[in-house]
Coordinates of C-alpha atoms and ligand atoms in Angstrom, one line a residue:
M1 CA 82.5 -3.2 85.8
R2 CA 81.5 -5.8 88.4
G3 CA 81.2 -9.5 87.5
D4 CA 77.4 -9.1 87.6
N5 CA 77.6 -6.4 85.0
K6 CA 76.4 -3.8 87.5
P7 CA 78.4 -0.7 86.6
N8 CA 80.2 1.3 89.3
T9 CA 78.4 4.6 88.9
C10 CA 79.2 8.1 89.9
V11 CA 76.4 10.7 90.1
I12 CA 77.6 14.3 90.2
G13 CA 75.3 16.8 91.9
L14 CA 72.9 15.5 94.6
G15 CA 70.1 18.0 94.3
Y16 CA 66.4 17.5 93.4
I17 CA 67.3 15.3 90.4
G18 CA 70.7 13.9 91.3
L19 CA 69.9 12.4 94.7
P20 CA 66.7 10.6 93.6
T21 CA 68.6 9.4 90.5
A22 CA 71.5 8.1 92.6
A23 CA 69.1 6.3 95.0
I24 CA 67.2 4.6 92.2
I25 CA 70.4 3.4 90.5
A26 CA 71.6 2.1 93.9
R27 CA 68.3 0.3 94.4
A28 CA 69.1 -1.6 91.1
N29 CA 72.2 -2.9 92.9
C30 CA 74.7 -0.7 91.0
P31 CA 77.3 0.6 93.5
V32 CA 76.8 4.4 93.4
T33 CA 79.0 7.2 94.7
G34 CA 77.2 10.5 94.9
I35 CA 79.3 13.6 94.6
D36 CA 78.4 17.0 95.9
V37 CA 80.4 20.1 96.6
S38 CA 78.5 20.5 100.0
Q39 CA 80.0 18.6 102.9
T40 CA 76.7 19.0 104.8
V41 CA 74.8 17.3 101.9
V42 CA 77.4 14.5 101.8
D43 CA 77.2 14.0 105.6
T44 CA 73.4 14.0 105.6
I45 CA 73.2 11.3 102.9
N46 CA 75.9 9.2 104.5
R47 CA 73.7 9.2 107.7
G48 CA 70.9 7.8 105.5
E49 CA 69.0 11.1 105.7
I50 CA 67.9 13.6 103.0
H51 CA 68.2 17.4 102.6
I52 CA 65.3 17.8 100.2
E53 CA 61.6 17.1 100.6
E54 CA 60.3 14.5 98.1
V55 CA 57.7 11.7 98.4
D56 CA 59.3 8.4 99.6
L57 CA 62.8 9.6 99.0
D58 CA 63.8 9.4 102.7
G59 CA 63.0 5.7 103.0
L60 CA 64.7 4.8 99.7
V61 CA 67.9 6.7 100.6
R62 CA 68.0 5.2 104.1
G63 CA 67.7 1.7 102.6
V64 CA 70.4 2.0 99.9
V65 CA 72.8 3.7 102.3
Q66 CA 72.3 1.0 104.9
R67 CA 72.7 -1.6 102.2
G68 CA 76.0 0.0 101.2
T69 CA 75.0 0.6 97.5
L70 CA 74.9 4.4 97.9
K71 CA 77.6 6.5 99.5
A72 CA 78.4 10.2 99.1
S73 CA 81.6 12.1 98.9
T74 CA 82.9 15.5 97.9
Q75 CA 85.8 13.9 96.0
I76 CA 85.2 12.3 92.6
V77 CA 86.1 8.6 92.3
P78 CA 86.8 6.4 89.2
A79 CA 83.7 4.7 87.9
D80 CA 82.3 3.0 84.8
V81 CA 79.4 5.4 84.3
F82 CA 79.4 9.1 85.3
V83 CA 76.0 10.9 85.4
I84 CA 76.2 14.7 85.6
A85 CA 73.1 16.3 87.2
V86 CA 74.3 19.8 88.2
P87 CA 72.4 23.1 87.9
T88 CA 72.3 25.1 84.7
P89 CA 71.2 28.5 85.9
F90 CA 71.5 31.8 84.1
E91 CA 74.6 33.9 83.8
K92 CA 74.4 37.0 86.1
D93 CA 74.2 39.3 83.0
G94 CA 70.4 39.7 83.3
N95 CA 69.9 38.5 79.7
H96 CA 68.8 35.0 80.6
T97 CA 72.1 33.6 79.1
P98 CA 72.5 29.9 80.0
D99 CA 75.4 29.2 82.4
T100 CA 76.9 25.8 81.6
S101 CA 80.0 26.4 83.9
Y102 CA 78.8 23.9 86.5
V103 CA 78.5 21.2 83.7
M104 CA 82.0 22.0 82.5
S105 CA 83.5 21.9 86.0
A106 CA 81.9 18.6 86.7
A107 CA 83.2 17.3 83.4
T108 CA 86.7 18.5 84.2
E109 CA 86.5 16.5 87.5
V110 CA 85.4 13.4 85.5
A111 CA 88.2 13.9 83.0
G112 CA 90.7 13.5 85.8
V113 CA 89.6 9.9 86.6
L114 CA 88.4 8.8 83.2
K115 CA 89.6 5.5 81.7
Q116 CA 89.0 3.5 78.6
G117 CA 85.5 2.1 78.3
D118 CA 83.8 4.6 80.5
T119 CA 80.5 6.3 79.8
I120 CA 79.6 10.0 80.6
I121 CA 75.9 11.0 80.6
L122 CA 74.8 14.6 80.9
E123 CA 71.3 14.9 82.5
S124 CA 71.3 18.6 83.3
T125 CA 68.9 20.7 81.2
S126 CA 71.2 22.3 78.7
P127 CA 71.3 24.5 75.6
V128 CA 71.6 22.6 72.3
G129 CA 75.3 21.8 71.7
T130 CA 76.4 21.5 75.3
T131 CA 77.1 17.8 75.2
E132 CA 79.4 18.3 72.1
A133 CA 81.1 21.2 73.9
M134 CA 81.7 19.0 76.9
R135 CA 83.2 16.3 74.7
D136 CA 85.5 18.9 73.1
M137 CA 86.6 20.1 76.5
I138 CA 87.4 16.6 77.7
A139 CA 89.3 15.9 74.4
G140 CA 91.5 18.9 75.3
L141 CA 92.1 17.6 78.9
R142 CA 92.7 14.0 77.9
P143 CA 94.5 13.8 74.5
D144 CA 95.4 10.2 75.5
L145 CA 91.7 9.1 75.0
K146 CA 90.0 8.8 71.6
M147 CA 86.7 10.8 71.8
P148 CA 83.4 9.8 70.1
G149 CA 82.7 11.8 66.9
K150 CA 86.4 12.9 66.8
T151 CA 88.0 9.6 65.8
D152 CA 87.7 7.3 62.8
G153 CA 88.5 4.3 65.0
T154 CA 86.6 3.0 68.0
P155 CA 86.4 5.7 70.6
D156 CA 87.7 5.0 74.1
I157 CA 84.7 6.5 75.9
S158 CA 81.0 7.1 75.2
I159 CA 79.2 10.4 75.8
A160 CA 75.4 10.9 75.8
Y161 CA 72.7 13.3 76.8
C162 CA 69.6 12.0 78.6
P163 CA 67.3 14.6 80.1
E164 CA 65.2 14.0 83.2
R165 CA 61.6 14.9 82.8
V166 CA 60.2 14.3 86.3
L167 CA 57.6 16.3 88.2
P168 CA 58.4 17.4 91.7
G169 CA 56.2 15.4 94.1
K170 CA 56.3 12.3 91.7
I171 CA 60.1 12.1 91.1
L172 CA 60.8 8.5 92.1
E173 CA 57.8 7.2 90.2
E174 CA 58.5 9.2 87.1
L175 CA 62.3 8.5 87.1
T176 CA 61.4 4.8 86.8
H177 CA 58.3 4.9 84.6
N178 CA 58.7 7.9 82.3
D179 CA 60.0 7.2 78.8
R180 CA 63.5 8.4 78.2
S181 CA 65.1 10.1 75.2
I182 CA 68.8 9.0 75.1
G183 CA 70.9 11.1 72.8
G184 CA 74.4 9.8 71.9
I185 CA 77.2 11.8 70.4
T186 CA 77.3 8.7 68.1
P187 CA 74.8 5.8 67.8
R188 CA 77.4 3.7 69.7
C189 CA 77.3 6.2 72.6
A190 CA 73.5 6.0 72.6
R191 CA 73.6 2.2 72.8
K192 CA 76.0 2.3 75.7
A193 CA 73.8 4.7 77.6
L194 CA 70.7 2.7 76.8
A195 CA 72.2 -0.4 78.3
F196 CA 72.9 1.6 81.5
Y197 CA 69.3 3.0 81.8
K198 CA 67.8 -0.4 81.2
Q199 CA 69.2 -1.2 84.7
F200 CA 66.5 0.9 86.4
V201 CA 64.2 2.5 83.8
R202 CA 60.9 0.7 83.1
G203 CA 59.6 3.4 80.6
T204 CA 60.4 3.1 76.9
C205 CA 64.0 4.3 76.1
V206 CA 64.3 5.9 72.7
T207 CA 67.7 6.6 71.2
T208 CA 68.6 9.7 69.1
D209 CA 71.5 12.1 68.7
A210 CA 72.6 14.4 71.6
R211 CA 71.5 17.7 70.0
S212 CA 67.9 16.4 69.4
A213 CA 67.7 15.1 73.0
E214 CA 68.9 18.4 74.3
M215 CA 66.3 20.2 72.2
T216 CA 63.5 17.7 73.2
K217 CA 63.9 18.6 76.8
L218 CA 63.7 22.4 76.2
V219 CA 60.7 21.9 73.8
E220 CA 58.7 20.0 76.4
N221 CA 59.0 22.8 78.9
A222 CA 58.6 25.6 76.4
Y223 CA 55.4 23.9 75.1
R224 CA 54.0 23.9 78.7
D225 CA 55.1 27.5 79.3
V226 CA 53.4 28.8 76.1
N227 CA 50.2 26.9 77.0
I228 CA 50.1 28.3 80.5
A229 CA 50.7 31.7 79.0
F230 CA 47.5 31.2 76.9
A231 CA 45.6 30.4 80.0
N232 CA 47.0 33.4 81.9
E233 CA 46.2 35.7 79.0
L234 CA 42.6 34.4 79.0
S235 CA 42.4 35.1 82.8
M236 CA 43.6 38.8 82.3
I237 CA 41.1 39.2 79.4
S238 CA 38.3 37.7 81.6
D239 CA 39.1 40.1 84.4
A240 CA 38.8 43.0 82.0
M241 CA 35.5 41.7 80.7
G242 CA 34.1 40.6 84.1
L243 CA 34.0 37.0 83.1
D244 CA 34.8 33.9 85.2
V245 CA 37.8 32.4 83.4
W246 CA 37.5 29.1 85.2
E247 CA 33.9 28.7 83.9
V248 CA 35.1 29.6 80.4
I249 CA 38.0 27.2 80.4
K250 CA 35.9 24.4 81.8
L251 CA 33.4 24.8 79.0
A252 CA 36.0 25.2 76.3
N253 CA 37.8 22.0 77.5
R254 CA 34.7 20.1 76.8
H255 CA 35.6 20.4 73.1
P256 CA 37.3 17.2 72.0
R257 CA 40.4 19.0 70.6
V258 CA 40.7 21.7 73.3
N259 CA 42.8 21.3 76.4
I260 CA 43.6 24.6 78.0
L261 CA 45.8 24.5 81.1
Q262 CA 45.1 26.4 84.3
P263 CA 45.7 30.1 84.9
G264 CA 47.7 31.0 88.0
P265 CA 49.7 33.8 89.5
G266 CA 52.6 33.1 87.1
V267 CA 55.0 30.4 86.3
G268 CA 57.7 29.4 88.8
G269 CA 60.4 26.8 89.4
H270 CA 63.7 26.1 87.8
C271 CA 62.3 24.5 84.7
I272 CA 59.3 25.9 82.9
A273 CA 60.3 29.5 83.7
V274 CA 63.9 29.0 82.6
D275 CA 64.2 26.5 79.8
P276 CA 62.4 28.5 77.1
Y277 CA 65.2 31.0 77.4
F278 CA 67.7 28.3 76.4
I279 CA 65.8 28.1 73.1
I280 CA 65.5 31.8 72.7
H281 CA 69.2 32.2 73.4
G282 CA 70.0 29.7 70.7
A283 CA 67.6 31.1 68.1
P284 CA 66.7 34.7 69.1
D285 CA 65.3 35.6 65.6
H286 CA 63.1 32.5 65.3
S287 CA 61.4 32.3 68.7
P288 CA 58.8 35.2 69.0
L289 CA 56.0 33.0 70.4
I290 CA 58.2 31.4 73.0
R291 CA 59.6 34.8 74.1
T292 CA 56.0 36.2 74.3
G293 CA 54.9 33.3 76.4
R294 CA 57.6 34.2 78.9
E295 CA 56.5 37.8 78.9
V296 CA 52.8 37.0 79.4
N297 CA 53.6 34.7 82.3
D298 CA 55.8 37.3 83.9
A299 CA 53.2 40.0 83.3
K300 CA 50.6 37.9 85.1
M301 CA 52.6 38.2 88.4
H302 CA 52.4 42.0 88.1
H303 CA 48.7 41.8 87.2
V304 CA 48.1 40.0 90.4
V305 CA 50.1 42.4 92.5
A306 CA 48.1 45.3 91.0
A307 CA 44.7 43.7 91.5
A308 CA 45.5 42.5 95.0
S309 CA 46.8 45.9 96.0
K310 CA 43.7 47.6 94.7
L311 CA 41.5 45.2 96.7
I312 CA 43.5 45.9 99.9
E313 CA 43.5 49.7 99.3
D314 CA 39.8 49.6 98.7
N315 CA 39.3 48.0 102.1
P316 CA 41.4 50.0 104.5
G317 CA 42.2 48.4 107.9
V318 CA 41.1 44.9 106.9
P319 CA 43.8 42.3 107.7
V320 CA 45.1 40.4 104.7
A321 CA 46.3 36.8 104.3
C322 CA 48.4 35.6 101.4
L323 CA 48.0 31.9 101.1
G324 CA 51.1 30.1 99.8
L325 CA 54.7 30.9 98.9
A326 CA 55.8 27.7 97.1
F327 CA 56.1 27.8 93.2
K328 CA 53.4 25.1 93.1
A329 CA 51.1 22.9 95.2
N330 CA 52.2 20.5 97.9
I331 CA 56.0 21.0 97.7
D332 CA 58.6 22.9 99.7
D333 CA 60.3 24.6 96.7
F334 CA 60.2 28.4 96.9
R335 CA 62.7 29.0 94.0
E336 CA 61.6 31.4 91.3
S337 CA 58.2 31.4 92.9
P338 CA 55.5 33.8 91.6
A339 CA 53.6 33.5 94.9
R340 CA 56.7 34.5 96.9
F341 CA 57.3 37.4 94.5
I342 CA 53.7 38.6 94.9
A343 CA 53.4 38.1 98.6
G344 CA 56.8 39.9 99.0
K345 CA 55.5 42.9 97.1
I346 CA 52.2 43.0 99.2
A347 CA 54.1 42.7 102.4
R348 CA 56.5 45.5 101.6
R349 CA 53.5 47.7 100.7
F350 CA 51.0 46.9 103.4
G351 CA 53.3 45.7 106.2
E352 CA 51.6 44.7 109.4
R353 CA 48.2 44.2 107.8
V354 CA 49.7 41.2 106.0
K355 CA 49.8 37.5 107.2
I356 CA 51.4 34.8 105.2
V357 CA 50.3 31.1 105.3
E358 CA 52.8 28.5 104.0
P359 CA 52.5 25.0 105.5
Y360 CA 55.8 24.0 103.9
A361 CA 57.8 26.8 105.6
S362 CA 58.9 27.2 109.2
A363 CA 60.0 30.8 108.7
L364 CA 59.5 33.5 106.1
P365 CA 62.1 34.0 103.5
L366 CA 64.6 36.8 104.2
E367 CA 63.0 39.4 101.9
F368 CA 60.1 39.5 104.4
D369 CA 62.4 40.8 107.2
N370 CA 61.3 44.2 108.6
T371 CA 58.1 44.2 106.5
G372 CA 55.9 43.6 109.5
A373 CA 54.4 40.6 107.7
E374 CA 54.0 37.4 109.9
L375 CA 53.8 33.7 109.2
V376 CA 50.6 32.2 110.5
D377 CA 48.6 29.0 110.1
I378 CA 45.5 28.7 108.0
D379 CA 43.2 28.7 111.0
F380 CA 44.5 32.0 112.3
A381 CA 44.1 33.5 108.8
L382 CA 40.5 32.3 108.5
E383 CA 39.6 33.6 111.9
N384 CA 41.4 37.0 111.7
C385 CA 41.7 38.1 108.0
G386 CA 39.0 39.7 106.0
I387 CA 40.9 39.5 102.7
L388 CA 42.2 36.1 101.5
I389 CA 44.6 36.0 98.5
V390 CA 45.1 32.5 97.2
L391 CA 48.5 32.2 95.5
V392 CA 49.2 28.4 95.8
D393 CA 46.7 25.5 95.4
H394 CA 48.1 23.5 98.4
D395 CA 45.7 20.7 99.4
I396 CA 45.3 22.2 102.9
F397 CA 43.8 25.4 101.3
K398 CA 41.6 23.5 98.8
V399 CA 39.7 21.7 101.6
V400 CA 38.6 24.9 103.4
P401 CA 34.7 24.9 103.1
A402 CA 32.9 28.1 102.0
Q403 CA 31.3 28.6 105.4
E404 CA 34.7 28.9 107.0
R405 CA 35.7 31.6 104.5
G406 CA 32.5 33.4 105.7
G407 CA 32.3 37.0 104.5
A408 CA 36.0 37.3 103.6
L409 CA 36.9 39.0 100.3
V410 CA 38.7 36.4 98.2
Y411 CA 41.2 36.8 95.4
D412 CA 41.6 33.3 94.2
T413 CA 44.4 33.2 91.5
R414 CA 44.2 29.4 91.4
G415 CA 40.4 28.8 91.1
I416 CA 40.4 26.4 94.1
W417 CA 37.2 28.0 95.7
P418 CA 34.7 28.0 92.8
N419 CA 31.7 28.7 95.0
T420 CA 33.1 31.8 96.6
A421 CA 30.3 34.4 96.5
G422 CA 31.2 37.2 94.0
Q423 CA 29.9 40.8 94.4
P424 CA 26.7 41.5 92.4
G425 CA 27.6 42.6 88.9
K426 CA 31.3 42.1 89.7
P427 CA 31.6 38.3 89.4
G428 CA 35.3 38.9 88.9
L429 CA 35.7 40.5 92.3
R430 CA 35.8 37.1 93.7
L431 CA 38.6 38.1 91.4
A432 CA 38.6 34.5 90.2
S433 CA 42.0 35.0 88.4
Ligands
SAJ501 N1 51.4 26.0 86.3 C1 50.3 26.8 86.0 N2 49.2 26.2 85.3 C2 49.2 24.9 84.9 C3 50.4 24.1 85.2 C4 51.4 24.7 85.9 O1 50.2 28.0 86.3 O2 48.2 24.5 84.3 C5 52.5 26.6 87.0 C6 52.8 25.9 88.3 O3 52.1 26.4 89.3 C7 54.3 26.2 88.5 C8 54.8 26.2 87.1 O4 53.7 26.3 86.2 O5 54.5 27.5 89.0 C9 55.5 24.9 86.7 O6 54.8 23.8 87.3 P1 54.6 22.4 86.5 O7 53.9 21.5 87.4 O8 54.1 22.7 85.2 O9 56.1 21.8 86.2 P2 57.5 21.7 87.1 O10 58.3 22.9 86.9 O11 57.2 21.2 88.4 O12 58.1 20.5 86.2 C10 58.3 20.6 84.8 C11 57.7 19.4 84.1 N3 57.7 19.6 82.7 C12 56.5 19.4 82.0 O13 55.5 19.0 82.5 C13 56.7 19.6 80.5 C14 58.5 18.2 84.5 O14 58.1 17.1 83.7 C15 60.0 18.4 84.2 O15 60.8 17.3 84.5 C16 60.4 19.6 85.0 O16 59.7 20.7 84.6 C17 61.9 19.9 84.8 O17 62.7 19.5 85.6 O18 62.2 20.3 83.7

């Protein structure tokens, strides 16, 4: 620990969460070493540049690297505080089994340089019990150190779980201003971690135990997934009844106690579409609603593929444009994206009739190779395509006025073009959802 109480910090995993977190800690004048397995990522950061698209992140990273408070390496270094922000994907067994191996290998690295007084904080979204399992693994690797919750005396190190809850596109702002749940293996561990977060978090920090903090993160995302599933189910019902789901939701949300989320082509990203399974995996017999929410949101993707294919088949020869591939608006993240899944299906089926518009991509993802589909800009699509399928509510699509969409047939899965003329008696053919 430096004289000014600024802990030497090591952030392991420099992805969408790890890099912004490392940069914000460095901005608070804590000397930070960012660790990543990728030499390219490390070199990019040490040049003061970034490898991910996020608002204001480039300027911040350039500043803290130039100031010398942030440097990156592929080799772990001793530190006072270790923050683990590595991926927690699924096992490759196809059963949505959480894979915590990245967490355990990061913790193994940390164990090698651990010393008395250090603090380890796990930030990766994890199944309940992962922080304790990590503690047990470190106990096995470092029998010379007294572990929290495993010793009657004062433990030599502190271990806590503190989930990030930031929204892509607002990460820096939310990392600083969102409230934090800080879950310690023991209350003493929570206090240690709290003191660390107080260096750079302006939101309220609430301490709890590690298992509750792990569950809190999963619950937040499962709550959103189930609510989006309700909206998506409403949209499929409205299609069957020829109703305009956007109109219905708008009216229902006028009720003081109703707040229905927005239907869409499905739920994407590495969070909302993943985390509910961590709960289901931990309590398979007690999570029917959460499981059904996942099924409804995945079914919505197939519903959109079927409805779009029918529209394209019913209008032979008409060029088609799929608008958007990202998993949500105004970001360059195509991971687990419903739009990408749907556009891929349409491209494989209708080949050269299909144009793709994605302002955040410079080339189409590999699965579009040899389909005949082509990446074009929005102007080309508006001038040349008679069928427009809105899959992502990017701002650049939202601002297209009705007259520029002219007589195009529109399938708007995001409800961004409310005044698109429907076909008489078939309001849904604007196919609002
Ligand atoms: N979506 C809808 N309808 C809606 C809202 C979202 O279809 O009304 C879709 C989006 O298009 C996208 C998906 O859901 O495909 C997820 O988008 P999102 O904006 O809901 O959330 P993420 O995945 O970008 O970020 C979430 C956030 N969690 C919550 O809001 C509870 C964020 O705060 C978390 O930090 C993040 O997951 C995470 O890392 O876990």
